[in-house]
Amino acid sequence: MKKFLRRTLLTTITGLGLVFASACGGEDTAGTPDDGGDDAGQDTTVNYDESPSTVVIGTASQGGTYFIYGGGLASLLESELGVTANVEVTGGPVQNMILTHNKDQDIGMITLGPGYEGITGTGEWADGQTYDDVRVAFPMYTTPFHWWSLENSGVTSIDEMAGMRVGVGPAGGTSGTYLPLIHDALDLDVQPVQAGASDMTSQQMDGQLDVIGFAAGIPISAVSEVEAQRDINFFGIDGEQREQVIEEYPFFFPFTIPAETYNQLDEDLETIAMFNFGIVHKEMDPDFVYEFVKAYHENQDMLINTHSAAEEAVEDAILRNDVMPLHPGAIRYYEEVGIELPESVYPAEHE
């Protein structure tokens, strides 16, 4: 994958050609071609779909936080908006970008790395294509990256994984996409194995995997499953190695996993992380998105009861993104509650 310069991540997305004319959807429209400026001559009209009565929520593999969180979103939609929601297993953020862009699902979950790479077409997985019909709707939580081994393996750091079979998560997910890149950036000679969280834990317990690396909202249920049966070692990434990874991939940031996260984690664990967001297609009905985002924040306790990672899903967390466009329906909500959004998140179709 092409390296990113830090200045690139901070560049506004106004001139990236984020919006194309669409002939799909309902009758409501928003946005008109500008008379001048960067978008002069471009038709920024969006034909919005009708408000849905049923939606598909794209998550990730079973056993991971996305799948659990998706169940919470489904309950929220059904109880607060009367919308039936189907929770689907997917490959994770990369696939969710593609599925949402193509309108094969209505709501998706992503980390900011694949989101940025998709809208700009700079990710290796994107193969030069832009997935820029995606809009951010709401913030979720931090996804830390960490590794664990069975205690009897003797592996206590990423530097000790040379030649080992390391589970990295499913292809298309945050883990499966970025753990191999992290390993390569640090010249770690490992054998990556791509699989879902539940499958990896079974393989580790059976001795087929030496180490598992994973990225999800904490605590990860798959980790809790392993530590309930076996003694394990946790390790992250810090110091010069962390600085090296962040320099190469600046959508990462330093993060500390608290000791109380897992029963066998005796002290705080230094590592790296990305932030997660919920996404929709740019043509989703703005009134529906507004009501959904409003219900999302006003019923945060419901989501926390589903997974504790939702404690981070506060309104101000929407500011963790300054490189992807927000949906106008979401913008309406955050402006109403007094959030001062950066100019870079306003899409071309916003009035």
Short mmCIF file of C-alpha atoms in Angstrom, two decimals:
data_model
loop_
_atom_site.label_atom_id
_atom_site.label_comp_id
_atom_site.label_asym_id
_atom_site.label_seq_id
_atom_site.Cartn_x
_atom_site.Cartn_y
_atom_site.Cartn_z
CA MET A 1 0.00 0.00 0.00
CA LYS A 2 1.19 3.49 -0.75
CA LYS A 3 2.59 5.36 2.17
CA PHE A 4 0.64 8.30 3.47
CA LEU A 5 2.20 11.62 4.32
CA ARG A 6 0.87 13.18 7.50
CA ARG A 7 -0.08 16.32 5.64
CA THR A 8 -2.27 14.25 3.32
CA LEU A 9 -4.46 13.06 6.19
CA LEU A 10 -5.11 16.62 7.26
CA THR A 11 -6.07 17.87 3.80
CA THR A 12 -9.71 18.77 3.35
CA ILE A 13 -11.75 16.58 1.09
CA THR A 14 -13.58 19.34 -0.76
CA GLY A 15 -11.63 18.87 -3.98
CA LEU A 16 -11.59 15.08 -4.07
CA GLY A 17 -14.66 14.75 -6.28
CA LEU A 18 -16.70 13.11 -3.52
CA VAL A 19 -20.10 13.39 -5.09
CA PHE A 20 -21.45 12.20 -8.42
CA ALA A 21 -24.88 12.73 -9.87
CA SER A 22 -27.32 9.94 -9.04
CA ALA A 23 -30.50 8.85 -10.75
CA CYS A 24 -31.73 6.61 -7.93
CA GLY A 25 -34.04 7.20 -4.97
CA GLY A 26 -37.03 9.31 -4.08
CA GLU A 27 -38.14 12.81 -4.87
CA ASP A 28 -36.40 14.94 -2.22
CA THR A 29 -33.21 16.67 -3.32
CA ALA A 30 -30.61 18.87 -1.65
CA GLY A 31 -27.68 20.86 -2.92
CA THR A 32 -27.21 22.81 -6.12
CA PRO A 33 -24.24 23.38 -8.36
CA ASP A 34 -22.00 26.17 -7.04
CA ASP A 35 -21.45 29.32 -9.06
CA GLY A 36 -17.75 29.29 -8.30
CA GLY A 37 -15.01 27.76 -6.20
CA ASP A 38 -13.58 24.27 -6.20
CA ASP A 39 -16.93 22.62 -7.09
CA ALA A 40 -17.77 25.01 -9.93
CA GLY A 41 -19.38 23.18 -12.82
CA GLN A 42 -20.11 20.04 -10.79
CA ASP A 43 -23.70 18.87 -10.26
CA THR A 44 -23.91 18.29 -6.52
CA THR A 45 -27.60 17.36 -6.52
CA VAL A 46 -28.46 14.19 -4.59
CA ASN A 47 -31.72 12.32 -5.16
CA TYR A 48 -32.48 11.02 -1.70
CA ASP A 49 -34.15 7.68 -1.07
CA GLU A 50 -37.39 7.37 0.85
CA SER A 51 -37.14 6.72 4.58
CA PRO A 52 -36.61 2.97 5.05
CA SER A 53 -38.86 0.62 6.99
CA THR A 54 -36.22 -2.13 6.93
CA VAL A 55 -32.42 -1.81 6.95
CA VAL A 56 -29.43 -4.11 6.68
CA ILE A 57 -26.59 -3.49 9.13
CA GLY A 58 -23.14 -4.70 8.03
CA THR A 59 -20.87 -5.73 10.91
CA ALA A 60 -17.91 -8.15 10.84
CA SER A 61 -17.18 -11.70 12.01
CA GLN A 62 -19.09 -13.36 14.82
CA GLY A 63 -17.28 -13.08 18.14
CA GLY A 64 -16.05 -9.56 17.39
CA THR A 65 -17.34 -6.27 18.78
CA TYR A 66 -18.95 -5.11 15.51
CA PHE A 67 -21.34 -8.05 15.45
CA ILE A 68 -22.41 -7.45 19.06
CA TYR A 69 -22.68 -3.70 18.52
CA GLY A 70 -24.78 -4.28 15.42
CA GLY A 71 -27.29 -6.15 17.55
CA GLY A 72 -27.55 -3.10 19.78
CA LEU A 73 -28.15 -0.84 16.78
CA ALA A 74 -30.86 -3.19 15.54
CA SER A 75 -32.65 -3.09 18.90
CA LEU A 76 -32.38 0.70 18.96
CA LEU A 77 -33.84 1.09 15.48
CA GLU A 78 -36.72 -1.24 16.20
CA SER A 79 -37.62 0.19 19.62
CA GLU A 80 -37.12 3.89 18.92
CA LEU A 81 -37.88 4.30 15.19
CA GLY A 82 -40.00 1.24 14.39
CA VAL A 83 -37.50 0.17 11.72
CA THR A 84 -36.77 -3.53 11.26
CA ALA A 85 -33.03 -4.21 11.13
CA ASN A 86 -31.19 -7.29 9.88
CA VAL A 87 -27.66 -7.75 11.23
CA GLU A 88 -25.32 -9.28 8.65
CA VAL A 89 -21.88 -10.87 9.07
CA THR A 90 -19.33 -9.22 6.74
CA GLY A 91 -15.58 -9.09 6.31
CA GLY A 92 -15.43 -5.88 8.36
CA PRO A 93 -14.60 -2.22 7.59
CA VAL A 94 -13.10 -2.66 4.11
CA GLN A 95 -16.01 -4.75 2.89
CA ASN A 96 -18.45 -2.43 4.68
CA MET A 97 -17.07 0.51 2.71
CA ILE A 98 -17.65 -1.37 -0.55
CA LEU A 99 -21.09 -2.72 0.39
CA THR A 100 -22.33 0.65 1.63
CA HIS A 101 -20.97 2.49 -1.42
CA ASN A 102 -22.76 -0.01 -3.67
CA LYS A 103 -25.99 0.21 -1.59
CA ASP A 104 -25.82 -3.51 -0.82
CA GLN A 105 -26.29 -2.63 2.86
CA ASP A 106 -27.80 0.41 4.57
CA ILE A 107 -25.63 0.93 7.64
CA GLY A 108 -22.02 -0.15 8.03
CA MET A 109 -19.24 0.05 10.58
CA ILE A 110 -15.71 1.14 9.77
CA THR A 111 -12.46 2.23 11.27
CA LEU A 112 -11.06 5.51 10.00
CA GLY A 113 -8.15 3.93 8.09
CA PRO A 114 -10.29 2.02 5.56
CA GLY A 115 -12.71 4.95 5.44
CA TYR A 116 -9.99 7.39 4.42
CA GLU A 117 -8.44 4.92 1.98
CA GLY A 118 -11.84 4.22 0.41
CA ILE A 119 -12.96 7.78 -0.24
CA THR A 120 -9.55 8.71 -1.63
CA GLY A 121 -8.94 5.44 -3.49
CA THR A 122 -5.47 5.22 -1.92
CA GLY A 123 -5.80 1.88 -0.13
CA GLU A 124 -4.15 -1.12 -1.73
CA TRP A 125 -7.45 -2.95 -1.35
CA ALA A 126 -9.25 -0.20 -3.33
CA ASP A 127 -7.09 -0.86 -6.40
CA GLY A 128 -7.36 2.77 -7.48
CA GLN A 129 -11.16 2.94 -7.24
CA THR A 130 -12.82 5.50 -4.98
CA TYR A 131 -15.68 4.53 -2.69
CA ASP A 132 -16.83 8.08 -2.16
CA ASP A 133 -20.61 7.70 -1.97
CA VAL A 134 -20.18 6.86 1.72
CA ARG A 135 -21.04 9.32 4.50
CA VAL A 136 -20.24 9.18 8.22
CA ALA A 137 -23.34 9.18 10.44
CA PHE A 138 -22.22 8.61 14.05
CA PRO A 139 -19.13 7.89 16.20
CA MET A 140 -18.64 4.55 17.94
CA TYR A 141 -15.50 3.73 19.93
CA THR A 142 -11.76 3.21 19.87
CA THR A 143 -10.36 0.03 18.34
CA PRO A 144 -7.02 -0.89 19.92
CA PHE A 145 -4.67 -3.42 18.35
CA HIS A 146 -3.23 -6.05 20.66
CA TRP A 147 -1.80 -9.55 20.57
CA TRP A 148 -2.03 -12.55 22.87
CA SER A 149 -0.42 -15.97 23.16
CA LEU A 150 -0.97 -18.99 25.38
CA GLU A 151 1.33 -18.74 28.37
CA ASN A 152 3.02 -22.06 27.64
CA SER A 153 4.18 -20.70 24.27
CA GLY A 154 6.65 -18.40 25.99
CA VAL A 155 5.83 -15.55 23.56
CA THR A 156 5.52 -12.25 25.40
CA SER A 157 6.17 -9.62 22.69
CA ILE A 158 5.74 -9.07 18.97
CA ASP A 159 9.51 -9.39 18.53
CA GLU A 160 9.28 -13.05 19.57
CA MET A 161 6.82 -14.04 16.84
CA ALA A 162 9.37 -14.73 14.10
CA GLY A 163 8.42 -17.78 12.03
CA MET A 164 5.15 -18.29 13.90
CA ARG A 165 1.60 -18.68 12.66
CA VAL A 166 -0.21 -15.53 13.71
CA GLY A 167 -3.96 -15.09 13.43
CA VAL A 168 -4.72 -11.62 12.08
CA GLY A 169 -8.50 -11.59 11.69
CA PRO A 170 -10.74 -11.90 8.62
CA ALA A 171 -9.78 -10.56 5.20
CA GLY A 172 -11.37 -7.16 4.68
CA GLY A 173 -11.59 -6.41 8.38
CA THR A 174 -9.50 -3.89 10.29
CA SER A 175 -7.36 -6.65 11.77
CA GLY A 176 -6.94 -8.64 8.57
CA THR A 177 -6.08 -5.52 6.60
CA TYR A 178 -3.74 -3.68 8.95
CA LEU A 179 -2.02 -6.28 11.12
CA PRO A 180 -0.07 -7.69 8.13
CA LEU A 181 0.93 -4.13 7.24
CA ILE A 182 2.08 -3.49 10.81
CA HIS A 183 4.08 -6.72 10.79
CA ASP A 184 5.67 -5.78 7.46
CA ALA A 185 6.45 -2.24 8.62
CA LEU A 186 8.36 -3.70 11.57
CA ASP A 187 10.04 -6.42 9.46
CA LEU A 188 8.39 -9.17 11.50
CA ASP A 189 8.71 -12.52 9.72
CA VAL A 190 5.40 -14.18 10.58
CA GLN A 191 2.92 -16.44 8.80
CA PRO A 192 -0.40 -14.53 8.78
CA VAL A 193 -3.60 -16.57 9.04
CA GLN A 194 -6.84 -14.78 8.18
CA ALA A 195 -9.97 -15.96 9.98
CA GLY A 196 -12.80 -14.68 12.15
CA ALA A 197 -12.34 -14.12 15.87
CA SER A 198 -14.19 -17.27 16.96
CA ASP A 199 -12.35 -19.46 14.46
CA MET A 200 -8.98 -18.06 15.54
CA THR A 201 -9.60 -18.75 19.21
CA SER A 202 -10.56 -22.35 18.40
CA GLN A 203 -7.39 -22.75 16.33
CA GLN A 204 -5.25 -21.29 19.09
CA MET A 205 -6.76 -23.62 21.70
CA ASP A 206 -6.07 -26.55 19.36
CA GLY A 207 -2.45 -25.49 18.87
CA GLN A 208 -2.86 -24.43 15.24
CA LEU A 209 -2.04 -20.77 15.94
CA ASP A 210 0.87 -19.54 18.05
CA VAL A 211 -0.34 -15.96 18.47
CA ILE A 212 -3.50 -14.00 17.72
CA GLY A 213 -3.52 -10.31 16.89
CA PHE A 214 -6.85 -8.55 16.77
CA ALA A 215 -8.45 -5.11 16.67
CA ALA A 216 -11.91 -4.48 18.09
CA GLY A 217 -13.69 -2.58 20.81
CA ILE A 218 -12.57 -3.83 24.19
CA PRO A 219 -13.13 -6.13 25.91
CA ILE A 220 -13.12 -8.57 23.00
CA SER A 221 -15.40 -11.49 23.79
CA ALA A 222 -13.09 -13.92 21.98
CA VAL A 223 -10.23 -12.98 24.33
CA SER A 224 -12.44 -13.45 27.36
CA GLU A 225 -13.37 -16.90 26.03
CA VAL A 226 -9.71 -17.94 25.84
CA GLU A 227 -8.63 -16.55 29.20
CA ALA A 228 -11.52 -18.31 30.90
CA GLN A 229 -9.91 -21.63 29.90
CA ARG A 230 -6.18 -21.00 29.57
CA ASP A 231 -3.43 -18.73 30.92
CA ILE A 232 -2.43 -16.16 28.30
CA ASN A 233 0.14 -13.43 27.69
CA PHE A 234 -0.91 -9.99 26.38
CA PHE A 235 1.35 -7.67 24.43
CA GLY A 236 1.00 -4.47 22.42
CA ILE A 237 3.31 -2.05 20.65
CA ASP A 238 5.07 0.98 22.09
CA GLY A 239 8.26 3.06 21.98
CA GLU A 240 10.13 3.40 18.71
CA GLN A 241 8.10 0.65 17.06
CA ARG A 242 4.88 2.50 17.77
CA GLU A 243 6.33 5.74 16.43
CA GLN A 244 7.46 3.91 13.30
CA VAL A 245 3.98 2.54 12.59
CA ILE A 246 2.25 5.88 13.22
CA GLU A 247 4.74 7.65 10.97
CA GLU A 248 3.88 5.28 8.13
CA TYR A 249 0.13 5.10 8.81
CA PRO A 250 -0.92 8.34 10.54
CA PHE A 251 -4.56 7.34 11.05
CA PHE A 252 -3.28 5.32 14.02
CA PHE A 253 -2.82 6.96 17.41
CA PRO A 254 -1.27 5.85 20.74
CA PHE A 255 -3.63 4.07 23.11
CA THR A 256 -3.47 2.44 26.53
CA ILE A 257 -5.62 -0.61 27.30
CA PRO A 258 -6.52 -0.41 31.02
CA ALA A 259 -5.41 -3.30 33.21
CA GLU A 260 -8.96 -4.06 34.33
CA THR A 261 -10.06 -4.79 30.76
CA TYR A 262 -9.29 -8.51 31.11
CA ASN A 263 -8.98 -10.75 34.15
CA GLN A 264 -5.41 -11.76 33.25
CA LEU A 265 -4.19 -8.30 32.23
CA ASP A 266 -2.18 -7.26 35.31
CA GLU A 267 -1.02 -3.84 34.14
CA ASP A 268 -1.91 -1.19 31.55
CA LEU A 269 -0.96 -2.21 28.02
CA GLU A 270 0.54 0.32 25.60
CA THR A 271 -0.45 -0.08 21.97
CA ILE A 272 -2.00 1.69 18.93
CA ALA A 273 -5.61 2.26 17.89
CA MET A 274 -8.09 3.65 15.35
CA PHE A 275 -11.53 5.16 15.93
CA ASN A 276 -14.75 3.61 14.60
CA PHE A 277 -17.72 5.24 12.90
CA GLY A 278 -21.10 4.25 11.55
CA ILE A 279 -21.62 4.96 7.87
CA VAL A 280 -24.51 5.23 5.40
CA HIS A 281 -24.89 5.91 1.69
CA LYS A 282 -25.04 9.57 0.69
CA GLU A 283 -28.56 9.01 -0.75
CA MET A 284 -30.09 7.81 2.53
CA ASP A 285 -33.04 9.95 3.58
CA PRO A 286 -31.72 12.92 5.65
CA ASP A 287 -34.72 12.93 8.00
CA PHE A 288 -34.17 9.25 8.77
CA VAL A 289 -30.45 9.80 9.39
CA TYR A 290 -31.23 12.74 11.66
CA GLU A 291 -33.76 10.76 13.71
CA PHE A 292 -31.43 7.76 13.84
CA VAL A 293 -28.44 9.78 15.06
CA LYS A 294 -30.64 11.59 17.59
CA ALA A 295 -31.96 8.30 18.96
CA TYR A 296 -28.44 6.89 18.95
CA HIS A 297 -27.12 9.55 21.32
CA GLU A 298 -30.25 9.87 23.43
CA ASN A 299 -30.27 6.11 24.10
CA GLN A 300 -26.57 5.57 24.70
CA ASP A 301 -27.33 3.54 27.83
CA MET A 302 -29.08 0.94 25.67
CA LEU A 303 -25.95 0.55 23.56
CA ILE A 304 -23.69 0.38 26.62
CA ASN A 305 -25.81 -2.48 27.92
CA THR A 306 -25.08 -4.24 24.64
CA HIS A 307 -21.32 -3.56 24.76
CA SER A 308 -19.32 -1.36 27.11
CA ALA A 309 -17.35 0.07 24.17
CA ALA A 310 -20.37 2.32 23.53
CA GLU A 311 -19.33 4.42 26.54
CA GLU A 312 -17.17 6.33 24.05
CA ALA A 313 -20.10 7.03 21.70
CA VAL A 314 -20.62 10.61 22.93
CA GLU A 315 -21.55 13.49 20.64
CA ASP A 316 -18.10 15.12 20.79
CA ALA A 317 -16.53 11.90 19.48
CA ILE A 318 -17.76 12.81 16.00
CA LEU A 319 -14.79 15.21 15.98
CA ARG A 320 -12.38 12.26 15.90
CA ASN A 321 -12.99 12.34 12.14
CA ASP A 322 -11.85 15.26 10.01
CA VAL A 323 -11.17 13.45 6.72
CA MET A 324 -14.49 11.82 5.75
CA PRO A 325 -17.70 13.65 4.80
CA LEU A 326 -20.69 13.50 7.15
CA HIS A 327 -24.22 12.85 5.99
CA PRO A 328 -26.32 16.06 5.95
CA GLY A 329 -28.84 14.44 8.30
CA ALA A 330 -26.07 13.82 10.82
CA ILE A 331 -24.70 17.34 10.33
CA ARG A 332 -28.12 18.73 11.20
CA TYR A 333 -28.12 16.88 14.53
CA TYR A 334 -24.57 17.75 15.57
CA GLU A 335 -25.05 21.41 14.68
CA GLU A 336 -28.27 21.47 16.73
CA VAL A 337 -26.46 20.21 19.83
CA GLY A 338 -23.69 22.77 19.39
CA ILE A 339 -20.87 20.70 17.90
CA GLU A 340 -18.57 22.89 15.80
CA LEU A 341 -17.70 20.63 12.89
CA PRO A 342 -14.58 21.17 10.77
CA GLU A 343 -15.17 22.39 7.24
CA SER A 344 -13.53 19.26 5.88
CA VAL A 345 -16.48 17.03 6.86
CA TYR A 346 -19.15 18.98 4.95
CA PRO A 347 -19.98 17.12 1.71
CA ALA A 348 -20.46 18.92 -1.58
CA GLU A 349 -24.22 18.26 -1.48
CA HIS A 350 -24.70 20.01 1.87
CA GLU A 351 -26.75 23.19 1.61
#
